[in-house]
Coordinates of C-alpha atoms in Angstrom, one line a residue:
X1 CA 63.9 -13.6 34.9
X2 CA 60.9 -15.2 36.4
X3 CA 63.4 -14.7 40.0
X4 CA 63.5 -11.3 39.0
X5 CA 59.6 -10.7 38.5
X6 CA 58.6 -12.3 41.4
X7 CA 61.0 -10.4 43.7
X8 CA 60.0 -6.9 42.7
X9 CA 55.9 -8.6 42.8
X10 CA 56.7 -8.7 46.6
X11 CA 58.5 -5.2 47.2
X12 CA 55.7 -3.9 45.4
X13 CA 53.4 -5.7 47.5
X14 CA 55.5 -4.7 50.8
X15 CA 55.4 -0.9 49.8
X16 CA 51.8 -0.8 48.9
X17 CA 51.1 -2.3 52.5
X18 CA 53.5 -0.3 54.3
X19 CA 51.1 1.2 56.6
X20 CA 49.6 -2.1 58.4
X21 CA 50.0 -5.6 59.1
X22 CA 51.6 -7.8 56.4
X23 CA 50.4 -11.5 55.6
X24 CA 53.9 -12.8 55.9
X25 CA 53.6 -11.4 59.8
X26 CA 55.2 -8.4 59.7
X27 CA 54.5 -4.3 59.3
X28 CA 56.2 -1.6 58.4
X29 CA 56.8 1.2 60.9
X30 CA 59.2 3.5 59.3
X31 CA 58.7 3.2 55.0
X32 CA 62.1 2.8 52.9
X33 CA 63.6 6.1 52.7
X34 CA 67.0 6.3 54.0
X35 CA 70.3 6.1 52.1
X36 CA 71.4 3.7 54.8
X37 CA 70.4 2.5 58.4
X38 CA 71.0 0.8 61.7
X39 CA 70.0 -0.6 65.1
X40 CA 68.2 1.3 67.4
X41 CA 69.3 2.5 70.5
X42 CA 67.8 4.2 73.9
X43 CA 64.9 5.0 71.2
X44 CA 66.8 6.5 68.2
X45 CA 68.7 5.1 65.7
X46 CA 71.3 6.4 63.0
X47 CA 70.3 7.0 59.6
X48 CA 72.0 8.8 56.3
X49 CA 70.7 10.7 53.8
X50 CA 73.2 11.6 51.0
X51 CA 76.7 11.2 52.6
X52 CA 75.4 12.5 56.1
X53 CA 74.6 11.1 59.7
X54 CA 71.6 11.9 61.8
X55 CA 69.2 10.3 64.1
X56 CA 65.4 9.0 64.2
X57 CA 63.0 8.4 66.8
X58 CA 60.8 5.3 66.7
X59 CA 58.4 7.0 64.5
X60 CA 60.5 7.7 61.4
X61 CA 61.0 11.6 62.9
X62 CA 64.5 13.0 62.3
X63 CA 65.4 14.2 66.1
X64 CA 69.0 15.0 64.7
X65 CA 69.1 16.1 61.0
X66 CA 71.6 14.4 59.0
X67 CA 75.0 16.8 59.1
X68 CA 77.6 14.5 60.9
X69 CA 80.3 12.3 58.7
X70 CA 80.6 8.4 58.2
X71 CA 83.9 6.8 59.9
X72 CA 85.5 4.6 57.8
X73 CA 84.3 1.5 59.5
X74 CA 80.8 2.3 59.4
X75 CA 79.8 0.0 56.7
X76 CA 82.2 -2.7 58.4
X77 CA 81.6 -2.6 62.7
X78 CA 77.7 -1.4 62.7
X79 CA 76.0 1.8 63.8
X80 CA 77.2 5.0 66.0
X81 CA 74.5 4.6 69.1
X82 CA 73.3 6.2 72.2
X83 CA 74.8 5.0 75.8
X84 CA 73.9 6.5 78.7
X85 CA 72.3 9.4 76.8
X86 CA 74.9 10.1 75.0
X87 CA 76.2 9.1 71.3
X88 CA 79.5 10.1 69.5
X89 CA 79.4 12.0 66.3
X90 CA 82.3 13.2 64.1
X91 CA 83.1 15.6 61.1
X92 CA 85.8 15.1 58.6
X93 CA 87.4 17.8 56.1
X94 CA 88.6 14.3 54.2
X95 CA 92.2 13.8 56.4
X96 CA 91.3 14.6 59.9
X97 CA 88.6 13.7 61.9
X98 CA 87.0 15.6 65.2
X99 CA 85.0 13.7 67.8
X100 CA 82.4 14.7 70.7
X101 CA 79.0 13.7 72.0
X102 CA 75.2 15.4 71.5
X103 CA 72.6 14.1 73.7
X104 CA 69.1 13.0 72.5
X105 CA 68.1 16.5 71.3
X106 CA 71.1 16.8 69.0
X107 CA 72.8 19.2 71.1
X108 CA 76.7 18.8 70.8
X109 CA 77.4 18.5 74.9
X110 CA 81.1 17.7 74.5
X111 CA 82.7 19.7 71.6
X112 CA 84.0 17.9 68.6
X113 CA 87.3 18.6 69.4
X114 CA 88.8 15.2 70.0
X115 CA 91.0 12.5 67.5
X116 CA 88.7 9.5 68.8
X117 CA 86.1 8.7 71.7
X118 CA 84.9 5.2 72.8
X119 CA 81.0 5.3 74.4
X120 CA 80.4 5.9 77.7
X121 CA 79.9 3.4 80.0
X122 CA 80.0 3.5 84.0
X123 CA 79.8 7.0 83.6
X124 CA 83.0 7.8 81.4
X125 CA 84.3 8.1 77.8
X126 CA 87.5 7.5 76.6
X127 CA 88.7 10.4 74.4
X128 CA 92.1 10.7 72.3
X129 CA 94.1 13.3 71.9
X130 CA 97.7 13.2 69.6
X131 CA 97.8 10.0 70.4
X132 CA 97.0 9.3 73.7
X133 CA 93.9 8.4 75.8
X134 CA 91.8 9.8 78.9
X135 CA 88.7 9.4 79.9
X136 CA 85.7 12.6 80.4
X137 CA 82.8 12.6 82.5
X138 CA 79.2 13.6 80.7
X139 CA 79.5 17.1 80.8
X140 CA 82.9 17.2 78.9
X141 CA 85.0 17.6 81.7
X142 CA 88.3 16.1 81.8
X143 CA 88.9 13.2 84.3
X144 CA 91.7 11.9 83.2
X145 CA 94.2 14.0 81.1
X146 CA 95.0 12.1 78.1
X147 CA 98.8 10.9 79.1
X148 CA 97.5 6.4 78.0
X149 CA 98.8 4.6 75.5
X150 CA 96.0 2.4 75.5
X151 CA 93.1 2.6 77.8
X152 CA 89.9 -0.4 78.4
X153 CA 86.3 0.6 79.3
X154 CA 85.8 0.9 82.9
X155 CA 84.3 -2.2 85.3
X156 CA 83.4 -1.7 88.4
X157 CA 84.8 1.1 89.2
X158 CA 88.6 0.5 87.7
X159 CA 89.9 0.7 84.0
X160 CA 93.0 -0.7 82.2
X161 CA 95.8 1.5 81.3
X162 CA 99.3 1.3 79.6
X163 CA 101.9 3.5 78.6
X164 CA 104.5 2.7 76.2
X165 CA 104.4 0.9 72.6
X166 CA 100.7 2.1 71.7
X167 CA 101.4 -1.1 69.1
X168 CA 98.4 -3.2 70.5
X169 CA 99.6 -6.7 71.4
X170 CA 99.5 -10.5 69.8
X171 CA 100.4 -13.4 70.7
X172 CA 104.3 -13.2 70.2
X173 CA 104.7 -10.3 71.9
X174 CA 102.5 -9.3 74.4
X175 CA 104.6 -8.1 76.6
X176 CA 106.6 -6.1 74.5
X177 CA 107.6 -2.3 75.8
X178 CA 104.2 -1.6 77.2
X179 CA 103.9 -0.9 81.2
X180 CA 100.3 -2.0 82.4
X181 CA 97.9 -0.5 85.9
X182 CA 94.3 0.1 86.7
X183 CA 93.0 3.5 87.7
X184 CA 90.0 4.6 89.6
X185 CA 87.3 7.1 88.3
X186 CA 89.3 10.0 90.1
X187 CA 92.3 8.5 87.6
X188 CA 94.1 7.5 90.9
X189 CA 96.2 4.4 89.9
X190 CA 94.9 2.4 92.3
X191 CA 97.5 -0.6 90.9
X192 CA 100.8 1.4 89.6
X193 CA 101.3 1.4 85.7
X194 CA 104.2 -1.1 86.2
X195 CA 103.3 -4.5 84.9
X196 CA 103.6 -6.2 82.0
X197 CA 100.6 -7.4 81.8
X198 CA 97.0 -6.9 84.0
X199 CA 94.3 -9.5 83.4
X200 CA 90.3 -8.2 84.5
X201 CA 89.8 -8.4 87.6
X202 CA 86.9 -11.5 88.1
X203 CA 85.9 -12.6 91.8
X204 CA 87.7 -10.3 93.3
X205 CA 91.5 -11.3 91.7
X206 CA 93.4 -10.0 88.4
X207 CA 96.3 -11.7 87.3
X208 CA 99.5 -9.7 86.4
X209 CA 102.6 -10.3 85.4
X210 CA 106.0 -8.7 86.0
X211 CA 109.7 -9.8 84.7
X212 CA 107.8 -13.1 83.0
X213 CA 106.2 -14.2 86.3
X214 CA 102.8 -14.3 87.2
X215 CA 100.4 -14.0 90.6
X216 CA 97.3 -12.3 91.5
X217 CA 96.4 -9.0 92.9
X218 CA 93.2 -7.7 94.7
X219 CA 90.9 -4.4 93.8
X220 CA 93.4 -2.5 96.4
X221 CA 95.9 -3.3 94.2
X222 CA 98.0 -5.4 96.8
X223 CA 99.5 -8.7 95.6
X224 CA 97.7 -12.0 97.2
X225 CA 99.5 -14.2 95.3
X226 CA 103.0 -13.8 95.2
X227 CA 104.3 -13.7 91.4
X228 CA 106.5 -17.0 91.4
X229 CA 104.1 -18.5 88.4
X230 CA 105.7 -18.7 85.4
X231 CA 104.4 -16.7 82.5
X232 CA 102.8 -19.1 80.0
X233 CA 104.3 -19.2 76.4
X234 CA 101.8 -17.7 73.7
X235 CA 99.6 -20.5 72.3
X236 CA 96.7 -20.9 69.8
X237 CA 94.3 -20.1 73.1
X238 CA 95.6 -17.0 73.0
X239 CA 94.0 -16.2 69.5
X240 CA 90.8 -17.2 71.2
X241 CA 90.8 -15.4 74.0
X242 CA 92.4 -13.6 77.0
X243 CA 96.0 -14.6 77.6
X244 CA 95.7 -14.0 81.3
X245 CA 94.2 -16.7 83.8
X246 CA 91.5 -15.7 85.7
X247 CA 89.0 -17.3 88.7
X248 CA 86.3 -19.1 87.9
X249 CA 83.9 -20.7 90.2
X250 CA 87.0 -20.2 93.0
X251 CA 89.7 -21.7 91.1
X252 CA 91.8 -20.8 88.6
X253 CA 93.8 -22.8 85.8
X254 CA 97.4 -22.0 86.1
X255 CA 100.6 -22.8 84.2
X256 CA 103.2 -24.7 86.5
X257 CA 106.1 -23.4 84.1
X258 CA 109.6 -25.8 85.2
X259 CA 108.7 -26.1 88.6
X260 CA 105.7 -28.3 87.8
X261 CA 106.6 -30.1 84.6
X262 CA 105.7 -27.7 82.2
X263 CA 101.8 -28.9 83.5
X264 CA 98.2 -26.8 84.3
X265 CA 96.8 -26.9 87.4
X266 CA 94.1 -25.3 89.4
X267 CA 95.3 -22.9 92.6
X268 CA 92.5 -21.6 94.4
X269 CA 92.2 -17.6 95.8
X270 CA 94.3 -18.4 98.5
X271 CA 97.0 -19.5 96.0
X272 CA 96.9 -23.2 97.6
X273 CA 97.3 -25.9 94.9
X274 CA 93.9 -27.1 94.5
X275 CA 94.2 -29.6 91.5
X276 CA 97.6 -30.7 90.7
X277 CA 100.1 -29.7 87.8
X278 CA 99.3 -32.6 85.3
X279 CA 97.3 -31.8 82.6
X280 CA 99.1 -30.5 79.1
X281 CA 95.9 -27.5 78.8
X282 CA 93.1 -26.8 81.4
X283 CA 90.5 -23.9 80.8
X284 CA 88.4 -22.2 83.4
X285 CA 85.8 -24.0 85.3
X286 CA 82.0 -23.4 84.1
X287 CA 78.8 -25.3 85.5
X288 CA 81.3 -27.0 87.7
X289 CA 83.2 -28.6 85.4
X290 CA 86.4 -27.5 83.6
X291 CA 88.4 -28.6 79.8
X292 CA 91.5 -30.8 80.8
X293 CA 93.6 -32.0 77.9
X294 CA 97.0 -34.2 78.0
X295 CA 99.2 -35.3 74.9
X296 CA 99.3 -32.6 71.9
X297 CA 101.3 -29.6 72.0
X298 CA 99.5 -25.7 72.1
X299 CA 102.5 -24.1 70.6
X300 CA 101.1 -22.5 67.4
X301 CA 102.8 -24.0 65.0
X302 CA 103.1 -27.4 66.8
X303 CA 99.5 -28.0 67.1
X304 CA 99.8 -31.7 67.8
X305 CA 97.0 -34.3 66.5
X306 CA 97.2 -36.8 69.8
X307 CA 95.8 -34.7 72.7
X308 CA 92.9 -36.2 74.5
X309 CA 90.4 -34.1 76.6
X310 CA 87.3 -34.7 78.9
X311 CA 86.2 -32.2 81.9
X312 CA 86.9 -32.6 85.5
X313 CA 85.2 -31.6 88.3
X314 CA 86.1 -29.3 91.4
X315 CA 87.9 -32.1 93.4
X316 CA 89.6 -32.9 90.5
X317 CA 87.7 -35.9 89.8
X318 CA 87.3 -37.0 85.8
X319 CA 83.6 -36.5 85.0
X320 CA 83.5 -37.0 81.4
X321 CA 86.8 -39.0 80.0
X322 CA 89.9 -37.7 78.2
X323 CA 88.6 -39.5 75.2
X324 CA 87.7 -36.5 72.7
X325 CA 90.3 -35.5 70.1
X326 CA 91.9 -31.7 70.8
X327 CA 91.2 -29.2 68.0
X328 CA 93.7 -26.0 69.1
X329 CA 93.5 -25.5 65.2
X330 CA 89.7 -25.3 64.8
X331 CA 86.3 -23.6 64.9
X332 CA 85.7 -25.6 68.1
X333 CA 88.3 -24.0 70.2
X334 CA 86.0 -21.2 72.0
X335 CA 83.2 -23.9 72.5
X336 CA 84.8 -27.3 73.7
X337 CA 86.3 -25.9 76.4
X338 CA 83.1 -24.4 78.3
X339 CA 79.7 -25.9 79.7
X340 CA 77.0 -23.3 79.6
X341 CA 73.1 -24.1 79.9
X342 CA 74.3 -27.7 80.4
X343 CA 75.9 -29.2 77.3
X344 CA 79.2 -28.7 75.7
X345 CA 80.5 -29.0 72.3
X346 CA 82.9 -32.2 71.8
X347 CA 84.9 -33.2 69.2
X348 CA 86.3 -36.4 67.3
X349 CA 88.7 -36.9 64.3
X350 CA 87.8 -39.2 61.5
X351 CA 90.4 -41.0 59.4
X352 CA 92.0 -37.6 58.2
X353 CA 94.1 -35.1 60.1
X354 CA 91.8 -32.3 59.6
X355 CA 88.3 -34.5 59.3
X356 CA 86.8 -32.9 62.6
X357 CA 83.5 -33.9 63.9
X358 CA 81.4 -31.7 66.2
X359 CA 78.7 -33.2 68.5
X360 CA 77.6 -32.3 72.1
X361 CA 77.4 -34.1 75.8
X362 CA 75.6 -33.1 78.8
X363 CA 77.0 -32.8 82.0
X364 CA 76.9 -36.6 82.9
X365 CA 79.0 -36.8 79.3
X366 CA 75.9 -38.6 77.7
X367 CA 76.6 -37.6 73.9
X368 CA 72.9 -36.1 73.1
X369 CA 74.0 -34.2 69.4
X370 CA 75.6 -36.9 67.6
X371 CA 79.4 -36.0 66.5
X372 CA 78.7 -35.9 62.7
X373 CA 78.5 -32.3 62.0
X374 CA 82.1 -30.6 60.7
X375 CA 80.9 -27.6 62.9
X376 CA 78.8 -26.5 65.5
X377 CA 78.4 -23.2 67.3
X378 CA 76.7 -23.1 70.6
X379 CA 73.9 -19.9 70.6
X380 CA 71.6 -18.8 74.3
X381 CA 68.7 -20.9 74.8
X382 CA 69.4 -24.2 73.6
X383 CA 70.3 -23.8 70.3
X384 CA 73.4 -24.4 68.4
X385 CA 74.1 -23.5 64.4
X386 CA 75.6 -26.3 62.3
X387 CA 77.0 -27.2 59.1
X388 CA 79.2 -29.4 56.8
X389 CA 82.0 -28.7 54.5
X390 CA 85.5 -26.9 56.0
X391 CA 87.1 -23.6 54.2
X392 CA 91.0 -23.7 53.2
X393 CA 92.2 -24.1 56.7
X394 CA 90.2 -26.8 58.1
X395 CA 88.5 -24.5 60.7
X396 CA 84.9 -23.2 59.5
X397 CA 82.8 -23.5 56.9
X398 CA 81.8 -21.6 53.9
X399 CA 79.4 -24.7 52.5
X400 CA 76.5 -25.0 54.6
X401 CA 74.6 -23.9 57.9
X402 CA 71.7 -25.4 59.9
X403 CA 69.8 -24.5 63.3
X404 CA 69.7 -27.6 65.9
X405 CA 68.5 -27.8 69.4
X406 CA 69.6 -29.8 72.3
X407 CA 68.4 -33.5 71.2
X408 CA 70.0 -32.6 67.5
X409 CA 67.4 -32.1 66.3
X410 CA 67.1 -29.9 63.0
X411 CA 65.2 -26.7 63.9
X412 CA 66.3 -25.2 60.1
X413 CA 67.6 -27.9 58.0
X414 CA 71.2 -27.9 57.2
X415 CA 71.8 -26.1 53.8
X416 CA 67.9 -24.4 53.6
X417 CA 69.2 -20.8 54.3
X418 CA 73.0 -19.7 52.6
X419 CA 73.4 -18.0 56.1
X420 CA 71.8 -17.7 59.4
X421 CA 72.7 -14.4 61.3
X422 CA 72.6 -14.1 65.6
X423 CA 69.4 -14.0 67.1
X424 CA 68.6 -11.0 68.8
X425 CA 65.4 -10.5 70.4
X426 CA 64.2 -13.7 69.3
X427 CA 64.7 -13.4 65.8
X428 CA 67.5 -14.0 63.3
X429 CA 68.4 -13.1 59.4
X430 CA 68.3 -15.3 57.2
X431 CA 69.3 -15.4 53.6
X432 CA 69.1 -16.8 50.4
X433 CA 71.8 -16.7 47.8
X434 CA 75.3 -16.5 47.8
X435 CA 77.7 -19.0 49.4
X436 CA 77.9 -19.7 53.0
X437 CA 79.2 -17.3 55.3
X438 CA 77.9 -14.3 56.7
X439 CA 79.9 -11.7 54.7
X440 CA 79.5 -14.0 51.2
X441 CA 76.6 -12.6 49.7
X442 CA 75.9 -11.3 46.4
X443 CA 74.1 -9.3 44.1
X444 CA 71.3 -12.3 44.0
X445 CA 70.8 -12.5 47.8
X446 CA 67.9 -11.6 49.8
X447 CA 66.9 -11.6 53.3
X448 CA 64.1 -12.2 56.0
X449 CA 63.9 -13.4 59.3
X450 CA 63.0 -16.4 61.4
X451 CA 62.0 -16.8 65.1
X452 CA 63.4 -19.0 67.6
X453 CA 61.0 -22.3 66.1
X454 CA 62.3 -21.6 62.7
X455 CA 59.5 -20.3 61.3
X456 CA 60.0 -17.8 58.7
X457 CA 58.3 -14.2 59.9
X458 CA 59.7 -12.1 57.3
X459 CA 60.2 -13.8 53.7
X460 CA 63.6 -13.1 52.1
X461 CA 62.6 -10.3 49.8
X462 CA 64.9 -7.4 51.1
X463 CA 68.1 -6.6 49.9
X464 CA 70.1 -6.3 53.5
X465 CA 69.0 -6.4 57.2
X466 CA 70.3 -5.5 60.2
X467 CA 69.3 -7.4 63.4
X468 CA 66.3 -6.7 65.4
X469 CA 66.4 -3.8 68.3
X470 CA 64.2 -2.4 70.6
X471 CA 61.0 -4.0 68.4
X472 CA 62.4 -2.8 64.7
X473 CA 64.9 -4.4 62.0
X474 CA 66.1 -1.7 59.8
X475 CA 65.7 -3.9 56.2
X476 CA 67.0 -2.4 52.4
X477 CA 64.1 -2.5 49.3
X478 CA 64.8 -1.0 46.2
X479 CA 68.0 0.9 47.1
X480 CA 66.5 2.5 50.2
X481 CA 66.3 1.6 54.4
X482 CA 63.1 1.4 56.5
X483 CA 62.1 -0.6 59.8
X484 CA 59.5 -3.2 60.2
X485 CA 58.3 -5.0 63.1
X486 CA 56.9 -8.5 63.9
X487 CA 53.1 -8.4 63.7
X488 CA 51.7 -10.0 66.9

């Protein structure tokens, strides 16, 4: 009860202030009004009122009244935003839903006409019709009919397609029924929808692959490297990230397949050997240094408990010793295998199978986080969140969560917050109540925000936040959505 008072004390407090600068350091800009809210976007965010969608401007001014329906997914994947001047919007009779795009006056530029759209970006949308995917230019007109199965955002200049099984693919069956190419904005397919499979292109190469064998083929769509690689058998990367290699820092880790032992290697974009076929995994090279790992199987259900890694350099040479215990099962997977802003996360197993300890080393391999945490996530700017206890599955954690920096360091002590969300713009959620894990809350919680020193800018006194955009955090009191700032 006295949890109770002392909460509503402070909305009451918050609401009576809501026109200036708050003691706790920050001020309301738009008072709690909405139904429900999120981040802003090229100056306007979406709001709801009732069971309907508009838009605001920066100054609480409804720029699109509210008369556009919620996906399904709202509540789940975030808000509907602006890109390139442009924002989807959608109306639904309850079975069937019709998409199209207003611009920032709210007037509907491309007719809701269409099953789906993706945002613009490089100039294009991807729209869906019956099933099957084009892309239109700004002013609705059609670029590419919609004949896809399955169609990626455009990068510089080309896009993904597929026709086929519109199934999307895992791990067992990636290349199952589905043709693969790359178009140009004109929708000229500038690599023919024939391959199995078409990595991204990155420096200047994409990998493809074609009757289980792999090579590489340039933005004309000509092939560099002959395909003579074998095709690598899914593995627990692949639930990680992109099955296809790609070039990193010149190189690129390759499969040997039969020919070399089953090993990874490095080729360069040439296709010349540049390390040799002998390592059980290798990963792309970042800061100059790449993951190597021998012993332990990556077959999904073989994940093996022996395999050794360390990080090589370009010449091959071993920079930090294959002396860290492989984790293809666990939350370190995306981490340990990349340097970025100089460290990288390493991992050693204790007595158990699944007792996994996360530290991290610099790029000399000096150990500067000590490897006692049971997880560690590496964040921009130095920092890294980290926390004890594992979930069901021995990957994660549901029991605690801290904020360290470089030297280890405890920025937020480990178990202060329940959950510590992204930083964005500086500033992250933070919350009190429920168990760990960001989607474990409960009726109890409340929220606030800290900055990057782990001072506390915002108390938790609001019932939900989103993340901070363009200046504002929409934040829940009392049942209803306004935006506050940071007080400067």
């Amino acid at each position: 009860m006295r949890f109770i008072f002392a909460r509503c004390l402070l909305i009451l407090m918050c609401l009576a202030m809501s026109s200036g600068a708050l003691a706790e350091g920050y001020v309301w800009v738009i008072p709690p009004q909405f139904d429900d809210a999120r981040n802003f976007s090229e100056g306007l965010a979406v709001v709801m009122v009732g069971e309907k969608l508009g838009f605001i401007d920066k100054a609480g001014k409804v720029v699109v009244p509210p008369q556009y329906d919620a996906p399904w997914w709202f509540d789940y994947y975030g808000s509907l935003t602006f890109r390139d001047g442009l924002a989807s919007v959608m109306v639904s009779d309850g079975e069937t839903e019709k998409w199209g795009f207003i611009d920032k006056t709210g007037k509907e530029v491309v007719p809701l006409q269409y099953d789906a759209t993706e945002g613009f970006r490089e100039g294009l949308a991807a729209v869906m019709i019956d099933g099957k995917w084009g892309f239109i230019d700004k002013t609705g007109k059609e670029i590419v009919p919609p004949k896809y199965g399955e169609v990626y955002a455009f990068r510089d200049g080309l896009a993904r397609v597929m026709v086929g099984n519109t199934d999307r693919p895992d791990v067992w069956n990636v290349f199952d029924d589905q043709k693969w190419g790359l178009i140009d904005k004109t929708g000229k397919e500038v690599v023919p929808v024939e391959y199995d499979r078409v990595g991204e292109f990155r420096e200047g190469r994409a990998s493809v692959v074609k009757n289980e064998l792999l090579g590489f083929i340039d933005e004309t769509g000509a092939v560099v490297i002959p395909l003579t690689y074998q095709s690598p058998l899914p593995s627990l990367v692949a639930w990680h990230m992109d099955i296809m290699p790609y070039f990193s820092e010149g190189l690129a880790a390759i499969w040997g397949g039969d020919t070399h032992g089953n090993q990874y290697g490095y080729i360069d974009r040439d296709g010349n050997v540049a390390i040799p076929f002998m390592y059980d995994h290798a990963a792309p090279f970042s800061e100059g240094l790449a993951y190597v790992s021998k012993g332990g199987a990556l077959e999904f259900r073989d994940a093996a408990e022996d395999g050794k890694y360390g990080f090589i350099d370009k010449t091959g040479e071993v920079i930090v010793p294959l002396v860290y215990d492989c984790d293809y099962w666990g939350w370190g997977i995306i981490d340990e295998e990349f340097f970025y802003d100089g460290f990288a996360t390493v991992s050693k197993r204790g007595t158990a199978p699944w007792d996994m300890k996360y530290g991290m080393i610099d790029q000399t391999g000096k150990v500067v986080v000590p490897i006692r945490y049971h997880w560690l996530e590496r964040l921009p700017g130095g920092l890294s969140f980290a926390g004890y206890g594992e979930d069901y599955s021995g990957h994660g954690t549901w029991d605690s969560i801290g904020l360290i920096d470089e030297t280890g360091g405890e920025i937020v002590a480990v178990d202060y917050y329940s959950w510590i969300g992204y930083f964005s713009e500086g500033y992250a959620w933070v919350r009190y109540g429920g168990e760990g894990g960001a989607w474990m809350a409960s009726e109890e919680s409340t929220y606030g925000f800290i900055d990057v020193a782990g001072n506390e800018v915002a108390p938790c006194i609001f019932e939900a936040v989103g993340a901070f955009s363009e200046g504002l955090a929409a934040v829940k009191v009392d049942g209803k959505w306004g935006y506050i700032a940071i007080a400067k």
